[in-house]
Coordinates of C-alpha atoms in Angstrom, one line a residue:
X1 CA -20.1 -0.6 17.5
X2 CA -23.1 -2.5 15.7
X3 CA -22.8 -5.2 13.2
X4 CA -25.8 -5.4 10.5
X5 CA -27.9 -8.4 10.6
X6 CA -28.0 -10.0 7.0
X7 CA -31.3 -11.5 6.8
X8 CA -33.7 -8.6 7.7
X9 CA -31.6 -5.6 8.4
X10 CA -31.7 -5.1 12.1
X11 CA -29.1 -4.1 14.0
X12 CA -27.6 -6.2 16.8
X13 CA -24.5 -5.3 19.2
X14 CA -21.8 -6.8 19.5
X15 CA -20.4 -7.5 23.1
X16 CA -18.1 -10.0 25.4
X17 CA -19.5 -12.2 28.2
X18 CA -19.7 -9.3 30.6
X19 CA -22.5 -8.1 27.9
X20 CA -19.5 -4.9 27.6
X21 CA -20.2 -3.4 24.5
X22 CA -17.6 -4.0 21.6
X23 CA -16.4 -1.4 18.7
X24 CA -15.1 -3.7 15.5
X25 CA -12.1 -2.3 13.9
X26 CA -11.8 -4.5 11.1
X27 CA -14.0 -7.6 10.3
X28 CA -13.5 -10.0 7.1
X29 CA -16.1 -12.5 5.7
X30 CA -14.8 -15.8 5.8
X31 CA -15.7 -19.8 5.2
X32 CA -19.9 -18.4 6.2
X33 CA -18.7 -16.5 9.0
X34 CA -17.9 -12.6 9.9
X35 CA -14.6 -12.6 12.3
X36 CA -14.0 -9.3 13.4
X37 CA -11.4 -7.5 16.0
X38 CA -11.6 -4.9 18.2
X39 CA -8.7 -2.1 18.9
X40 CA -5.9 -3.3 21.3
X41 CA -7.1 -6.9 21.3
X42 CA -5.3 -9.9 20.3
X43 CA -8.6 -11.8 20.3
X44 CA -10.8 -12.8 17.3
X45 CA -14.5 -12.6 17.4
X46 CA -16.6 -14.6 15.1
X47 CA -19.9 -15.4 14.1
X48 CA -22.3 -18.9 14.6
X49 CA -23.5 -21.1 12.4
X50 CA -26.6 -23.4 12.5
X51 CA -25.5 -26.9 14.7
X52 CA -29.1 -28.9 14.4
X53 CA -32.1 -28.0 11.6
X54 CA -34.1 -25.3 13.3
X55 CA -36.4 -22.7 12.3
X56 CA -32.9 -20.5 11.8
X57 CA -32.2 -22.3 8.9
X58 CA -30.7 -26.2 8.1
X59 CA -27.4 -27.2 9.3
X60 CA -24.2 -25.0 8.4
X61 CA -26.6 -22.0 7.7
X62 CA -24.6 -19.0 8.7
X63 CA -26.2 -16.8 11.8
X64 CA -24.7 -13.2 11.3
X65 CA -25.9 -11.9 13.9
X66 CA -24.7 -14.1 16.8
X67 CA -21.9 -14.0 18.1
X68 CA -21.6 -16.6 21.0
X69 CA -19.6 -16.4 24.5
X70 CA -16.9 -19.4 23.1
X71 CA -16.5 -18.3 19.5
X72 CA -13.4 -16.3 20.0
X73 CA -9.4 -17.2 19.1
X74 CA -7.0 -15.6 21.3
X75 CA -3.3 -15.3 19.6
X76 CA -1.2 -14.5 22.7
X77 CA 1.1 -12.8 20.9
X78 CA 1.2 -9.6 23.4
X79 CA 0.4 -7.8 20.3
X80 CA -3.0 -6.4 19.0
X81 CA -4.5 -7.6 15.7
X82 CA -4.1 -4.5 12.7
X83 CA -5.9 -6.1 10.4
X84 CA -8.1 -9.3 8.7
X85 CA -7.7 -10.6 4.9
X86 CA -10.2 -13.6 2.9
X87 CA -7.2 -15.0 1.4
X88 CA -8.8 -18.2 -0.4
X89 CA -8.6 -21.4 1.8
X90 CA -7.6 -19.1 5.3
X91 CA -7.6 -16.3 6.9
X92 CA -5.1 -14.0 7.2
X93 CA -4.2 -12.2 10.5
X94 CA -1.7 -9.4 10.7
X95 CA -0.1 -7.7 13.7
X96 CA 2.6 -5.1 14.0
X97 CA 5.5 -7.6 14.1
X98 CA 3.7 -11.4 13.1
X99 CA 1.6 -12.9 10.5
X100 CA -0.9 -15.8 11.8
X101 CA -3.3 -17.7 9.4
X102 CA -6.6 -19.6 10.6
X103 CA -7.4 -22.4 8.6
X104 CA -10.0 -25.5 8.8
X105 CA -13.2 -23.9 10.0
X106 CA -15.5 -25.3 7.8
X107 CA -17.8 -27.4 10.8
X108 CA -21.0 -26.2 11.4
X109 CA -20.0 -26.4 15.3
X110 CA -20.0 -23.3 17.8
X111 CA -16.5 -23.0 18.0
X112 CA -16.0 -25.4 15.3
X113 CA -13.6 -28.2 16.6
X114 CA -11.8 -28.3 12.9
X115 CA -10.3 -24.2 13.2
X116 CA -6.7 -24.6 13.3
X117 CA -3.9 -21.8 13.5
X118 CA -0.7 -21.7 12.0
X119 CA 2.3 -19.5 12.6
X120 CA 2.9 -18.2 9.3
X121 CA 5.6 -15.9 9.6
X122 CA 7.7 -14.3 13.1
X123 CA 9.7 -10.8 13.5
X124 CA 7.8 -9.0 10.5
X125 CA 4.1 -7.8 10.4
X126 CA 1.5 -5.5 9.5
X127 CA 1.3 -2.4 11.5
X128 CA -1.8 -1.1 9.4
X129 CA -4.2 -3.3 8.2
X130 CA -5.8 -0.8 5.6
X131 CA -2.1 -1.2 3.4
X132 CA -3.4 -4.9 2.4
X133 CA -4.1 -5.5 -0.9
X134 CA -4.1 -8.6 -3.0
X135 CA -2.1 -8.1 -6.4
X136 CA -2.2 -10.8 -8.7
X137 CA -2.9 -14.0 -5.9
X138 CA -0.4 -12.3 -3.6
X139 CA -1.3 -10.1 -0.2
X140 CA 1.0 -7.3 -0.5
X141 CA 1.2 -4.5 2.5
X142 CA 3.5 -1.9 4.3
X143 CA 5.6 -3.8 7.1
X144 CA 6.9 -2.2 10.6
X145 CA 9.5 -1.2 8.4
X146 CA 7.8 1.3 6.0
X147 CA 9.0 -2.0 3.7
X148 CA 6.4 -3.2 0.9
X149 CA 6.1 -6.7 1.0
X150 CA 4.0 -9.5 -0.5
X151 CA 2.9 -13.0 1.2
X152 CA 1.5 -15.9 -0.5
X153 CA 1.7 -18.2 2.4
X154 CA 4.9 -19.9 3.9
X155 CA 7.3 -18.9 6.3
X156 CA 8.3 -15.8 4.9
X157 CA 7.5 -12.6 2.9
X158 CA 9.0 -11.7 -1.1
X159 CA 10.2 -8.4 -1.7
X160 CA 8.0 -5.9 -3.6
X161 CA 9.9 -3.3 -5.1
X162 CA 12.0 -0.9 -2.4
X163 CA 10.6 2.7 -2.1
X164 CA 12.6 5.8 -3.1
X165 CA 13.7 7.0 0.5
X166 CA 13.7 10.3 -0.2
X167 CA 10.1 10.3 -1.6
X168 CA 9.1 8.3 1.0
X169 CA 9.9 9.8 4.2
X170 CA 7.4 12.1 5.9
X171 CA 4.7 10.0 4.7
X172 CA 2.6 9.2 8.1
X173 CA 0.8 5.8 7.5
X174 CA -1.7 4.1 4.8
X175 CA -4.9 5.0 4.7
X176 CA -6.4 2.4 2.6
X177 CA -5.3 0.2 -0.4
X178 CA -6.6 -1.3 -3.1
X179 CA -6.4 -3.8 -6.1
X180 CA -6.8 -1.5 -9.5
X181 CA -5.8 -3.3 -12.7
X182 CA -3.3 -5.4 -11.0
X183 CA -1.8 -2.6 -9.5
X184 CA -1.3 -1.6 -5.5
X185 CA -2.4 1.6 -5.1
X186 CA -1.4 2.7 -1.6
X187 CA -3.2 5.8 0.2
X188 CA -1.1 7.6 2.0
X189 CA -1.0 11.3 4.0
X190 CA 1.8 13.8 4.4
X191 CA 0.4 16.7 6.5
X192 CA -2.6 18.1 5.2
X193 CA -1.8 16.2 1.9
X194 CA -2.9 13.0 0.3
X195 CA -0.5 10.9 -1.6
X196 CA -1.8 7.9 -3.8
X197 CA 1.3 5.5 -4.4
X198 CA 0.8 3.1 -7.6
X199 CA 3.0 -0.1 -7.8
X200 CA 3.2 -1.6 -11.4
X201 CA 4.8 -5.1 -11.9
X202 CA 3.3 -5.5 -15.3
X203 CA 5.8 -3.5 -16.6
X204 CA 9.5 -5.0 -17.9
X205 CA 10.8 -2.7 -15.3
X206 CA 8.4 -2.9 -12.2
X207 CA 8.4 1.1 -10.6
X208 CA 6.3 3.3 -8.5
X209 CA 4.2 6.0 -9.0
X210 CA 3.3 8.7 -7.0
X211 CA 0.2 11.3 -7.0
X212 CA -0.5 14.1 -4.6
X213 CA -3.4 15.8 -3.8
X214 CA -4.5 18.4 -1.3
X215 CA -7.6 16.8 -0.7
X216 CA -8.4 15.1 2.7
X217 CA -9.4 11.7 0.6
X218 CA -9.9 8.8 3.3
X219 CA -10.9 5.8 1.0
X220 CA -10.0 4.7 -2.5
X221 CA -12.9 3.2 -4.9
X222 CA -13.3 1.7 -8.8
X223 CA -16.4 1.9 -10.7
X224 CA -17.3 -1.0 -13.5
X225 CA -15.5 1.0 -16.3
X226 CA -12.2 1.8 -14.5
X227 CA -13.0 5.0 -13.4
X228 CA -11.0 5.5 -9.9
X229 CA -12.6 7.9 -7.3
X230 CA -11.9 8.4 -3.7
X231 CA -13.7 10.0 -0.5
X232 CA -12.7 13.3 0.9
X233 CA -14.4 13.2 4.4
X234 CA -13.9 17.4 4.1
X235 CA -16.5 18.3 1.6
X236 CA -18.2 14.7 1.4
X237 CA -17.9 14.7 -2.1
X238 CA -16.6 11.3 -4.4
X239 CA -13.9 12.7 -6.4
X240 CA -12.4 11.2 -9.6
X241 CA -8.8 11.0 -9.0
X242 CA -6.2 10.8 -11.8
X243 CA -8.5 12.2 -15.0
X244 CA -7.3 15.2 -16.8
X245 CA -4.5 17.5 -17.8
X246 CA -4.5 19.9 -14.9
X247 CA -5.2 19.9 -11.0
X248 CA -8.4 21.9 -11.1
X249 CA -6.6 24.1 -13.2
X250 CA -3.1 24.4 -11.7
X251 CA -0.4 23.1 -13.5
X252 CA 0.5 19.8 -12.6
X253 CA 4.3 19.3 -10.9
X254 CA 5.3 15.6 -11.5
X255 CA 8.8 14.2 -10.4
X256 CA 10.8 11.4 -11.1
X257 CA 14.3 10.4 -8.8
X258 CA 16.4 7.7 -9.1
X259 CA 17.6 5.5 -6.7
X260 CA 21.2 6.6 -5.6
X261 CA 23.8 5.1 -7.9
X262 CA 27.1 3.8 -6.1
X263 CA 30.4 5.2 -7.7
X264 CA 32.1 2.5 -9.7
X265 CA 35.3 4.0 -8.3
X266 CA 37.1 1.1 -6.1
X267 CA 39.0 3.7 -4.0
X268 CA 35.8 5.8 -3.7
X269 CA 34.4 9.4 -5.4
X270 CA 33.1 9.3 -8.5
X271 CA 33.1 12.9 -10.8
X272 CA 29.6 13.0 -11.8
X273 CA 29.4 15.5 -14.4
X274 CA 26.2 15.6 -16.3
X275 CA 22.0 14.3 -15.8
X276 CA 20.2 13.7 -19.4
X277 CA 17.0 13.0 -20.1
X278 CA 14.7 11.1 -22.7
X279 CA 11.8 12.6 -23.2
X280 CA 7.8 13.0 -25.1
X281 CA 5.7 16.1 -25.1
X282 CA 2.4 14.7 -26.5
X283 CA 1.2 18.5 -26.8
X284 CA 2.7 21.4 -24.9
X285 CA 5.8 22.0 -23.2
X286 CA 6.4 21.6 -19.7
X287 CA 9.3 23.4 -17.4
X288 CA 12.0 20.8 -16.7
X289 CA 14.3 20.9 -13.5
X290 CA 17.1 18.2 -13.9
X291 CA 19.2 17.9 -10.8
X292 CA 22.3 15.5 -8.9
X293 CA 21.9 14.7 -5.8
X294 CA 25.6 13.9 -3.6
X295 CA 25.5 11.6 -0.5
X296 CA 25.4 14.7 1.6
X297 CA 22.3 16.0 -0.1
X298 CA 23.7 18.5 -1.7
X299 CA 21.8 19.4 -5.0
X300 CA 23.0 20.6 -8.6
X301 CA 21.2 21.4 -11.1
X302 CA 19.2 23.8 -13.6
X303 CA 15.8 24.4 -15.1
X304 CA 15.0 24.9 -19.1
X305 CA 11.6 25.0 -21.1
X306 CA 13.0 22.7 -24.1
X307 CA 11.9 23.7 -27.7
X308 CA 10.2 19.9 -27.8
X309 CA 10.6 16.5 -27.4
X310 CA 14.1 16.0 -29.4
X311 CA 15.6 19.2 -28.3
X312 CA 19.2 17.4 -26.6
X313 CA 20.7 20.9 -26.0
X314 CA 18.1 21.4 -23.2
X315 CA 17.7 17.8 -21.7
X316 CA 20.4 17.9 -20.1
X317 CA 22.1 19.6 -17.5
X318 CA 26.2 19.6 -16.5
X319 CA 27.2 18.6 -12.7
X320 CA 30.2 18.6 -10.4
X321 CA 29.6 16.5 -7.9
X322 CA 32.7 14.5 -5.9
X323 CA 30.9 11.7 -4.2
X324 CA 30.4 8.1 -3.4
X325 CA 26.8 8.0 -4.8
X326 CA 24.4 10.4 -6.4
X327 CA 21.2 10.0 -7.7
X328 CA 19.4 12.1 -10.3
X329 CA 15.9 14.1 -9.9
X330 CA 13.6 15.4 -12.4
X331 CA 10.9 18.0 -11.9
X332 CA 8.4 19.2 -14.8
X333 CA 5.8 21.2 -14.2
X334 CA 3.0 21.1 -17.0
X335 CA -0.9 19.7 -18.5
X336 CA -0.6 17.1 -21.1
X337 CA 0.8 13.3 -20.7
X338 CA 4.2 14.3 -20.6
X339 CA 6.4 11.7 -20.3
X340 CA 9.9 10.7 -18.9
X341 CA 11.5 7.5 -20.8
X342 CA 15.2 7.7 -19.4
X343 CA 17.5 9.5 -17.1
X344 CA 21.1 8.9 -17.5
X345 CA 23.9 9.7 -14.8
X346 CA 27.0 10.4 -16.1
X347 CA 30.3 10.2 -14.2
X348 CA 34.2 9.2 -14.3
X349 CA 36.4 8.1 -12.1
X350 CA 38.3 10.0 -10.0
X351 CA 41.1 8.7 -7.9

């Protein structure tokens, strides 16, 4: 519930005009000012800046550590602010179900008369701040509707890239993200369970990737040559995350599903009759589980341990499903940079 005071390292509280002390939830440095919010406020707190030449500095000079009765924005949304983003030439303010952005700001004043709001964007927010992230001069998060989304200012959001449903239920919230090589890395928990969800749109064909680990990692991090590492608030240790062949010596399970694909059947079922794979085995061979998936979820399939990477008899596996949809899952379980290059459903029509 203390801010740090920049010039000499002091600390100084931070409280309302009843002198009631205040505990920041998230803050974000912006235009020589700290703005910060408190939980289950829709009220922005910021800092002052020098009016007249003093011996606090020359005019504009920004005071950290002062935070005076009238610098403060309420939004009167009825909602409370989830989280606070630099984004260039304003600042970003999320809330479960509304966007806001502050612009102006750039008077030395105490509340400067040139802050401005706009409305930004109505009927879709932020419910947890930590899911920001800017991706290549775009803000992308997790919406109210477990939807990932990306602003660049306007009056509305773009589409990111739809989750798999099936991978992504159970998932309880973001826990922190994070810009790494262009990428969104999400941090997310299931149960006792981490889960580290990587968005690539570098790629010809944008996808996710998932990693789980049953560590209790809180934060995400990059060092200066790439290496990522993340906090596990159990053992207080810095962990490097994603370096290796095996998960401290457990073979590692990795799984790929599809979205479901609709039967091209006007008058409804499909017979899907077979999943095949393309695949690369750098070094050994892992166990592969290739399965169909019916609108029902009800699942076919088998496992084999192929004889290598061009072995067709054993990357595939026969199906038969009667359905409107079905989507195809594949499991391998392995060390090595195995790799998945294509799934194919097959199906015919059946009338």
């Amino acid at each position: 519930d203390v801010l740090l005071r920049a010039s000499n390292f002091l600390i100084a509280p931070l409280q309302d005009k009843d002198e009631n002390r205040l505990a920041p939830q998230f803050l974000a440095h912006w235009n020589n000012r700290i703005f910060v919010s408190v939980p289950n406020s829709d009220i922005l707190y910021y800092s002052a800046q020098v009016e007249e030449e003093n011996a606090l500095g020359i005019v504009g000079d920004p005071l950290y550590d002062v935070f005076l009765e009238n610098n403060n924005w309420k939004f009167y949304l009825g909602e409370p602010i989830t989280g606070l983003y630099n984004f260039y030439d304003r600042l970003v303010v999320t809330f479960r179900s509304h966007i806001r952005v502050l612009r102006g700001g750039d008077s030395p004043l105490n509340p400067p008369d040139d802050l401005y709001m706009e409305e930004a964007i109505n009927l879709e927010g932020c419910p947890d701040g930590y899911s920001i992230a800017e991706v290549l001069g775009k803000l992308v998060f997790v919406n109210q509707h477990n939807e990932v989304k990306a602003y660049q200012g306007g009056p509305s959001t773009l589409d990111v890239n739809d989750f798999n449903i099936s991978l992504w239920e159970g998932l309880t919230g973001p826990l922190d993200a994070e810009n790494i090589g262009n990428q969104y890395w999400c941090l997310a928990s299931r149960g006792s369970s981490r889960e580290i969800w990587i968005y690539n749109a570098s790629t010809e064909n944008p996808r996710w990737t998932v990693y789980k680990y049953n560590t209790n990692l809180n934060s995400l991090g990059i060092l200066s040559d790439g290496t990522v590492i993340g906090c596990d608030v159990n053992s207080n240790y810095l962990l490097k995350l994603n370096n290796g062949t095996t998960d401290n010596g457990v073979l590692i399970t990795a799984l790929a599903e599809s979205h479901p694909v609709p039967s091209q059947n006007p008058r409804g079922r499909s017979r899907w009759n077979r999943v095949l794979i393309s695949a690369f085995y750098p070094s050994s061979i892992p166990t592969v589980t290739m399965e169909g998936i019916d609108r029902l979820s009800a699942v076919q399939g088998k496992s084999v341990t192929p004889y290598g990477s061009d072995g067709a008899r054993e990357h595939w596996t026969g199906l038969r499903i009667f359905s409107e949809q079905c989507a195809a899952k594949v499991t391998m379980i392995g060390h090595g940079l195995n790799q998945i290059r294509r799934i194919w459903l097959g199906s015919t029509r059946k009338d």
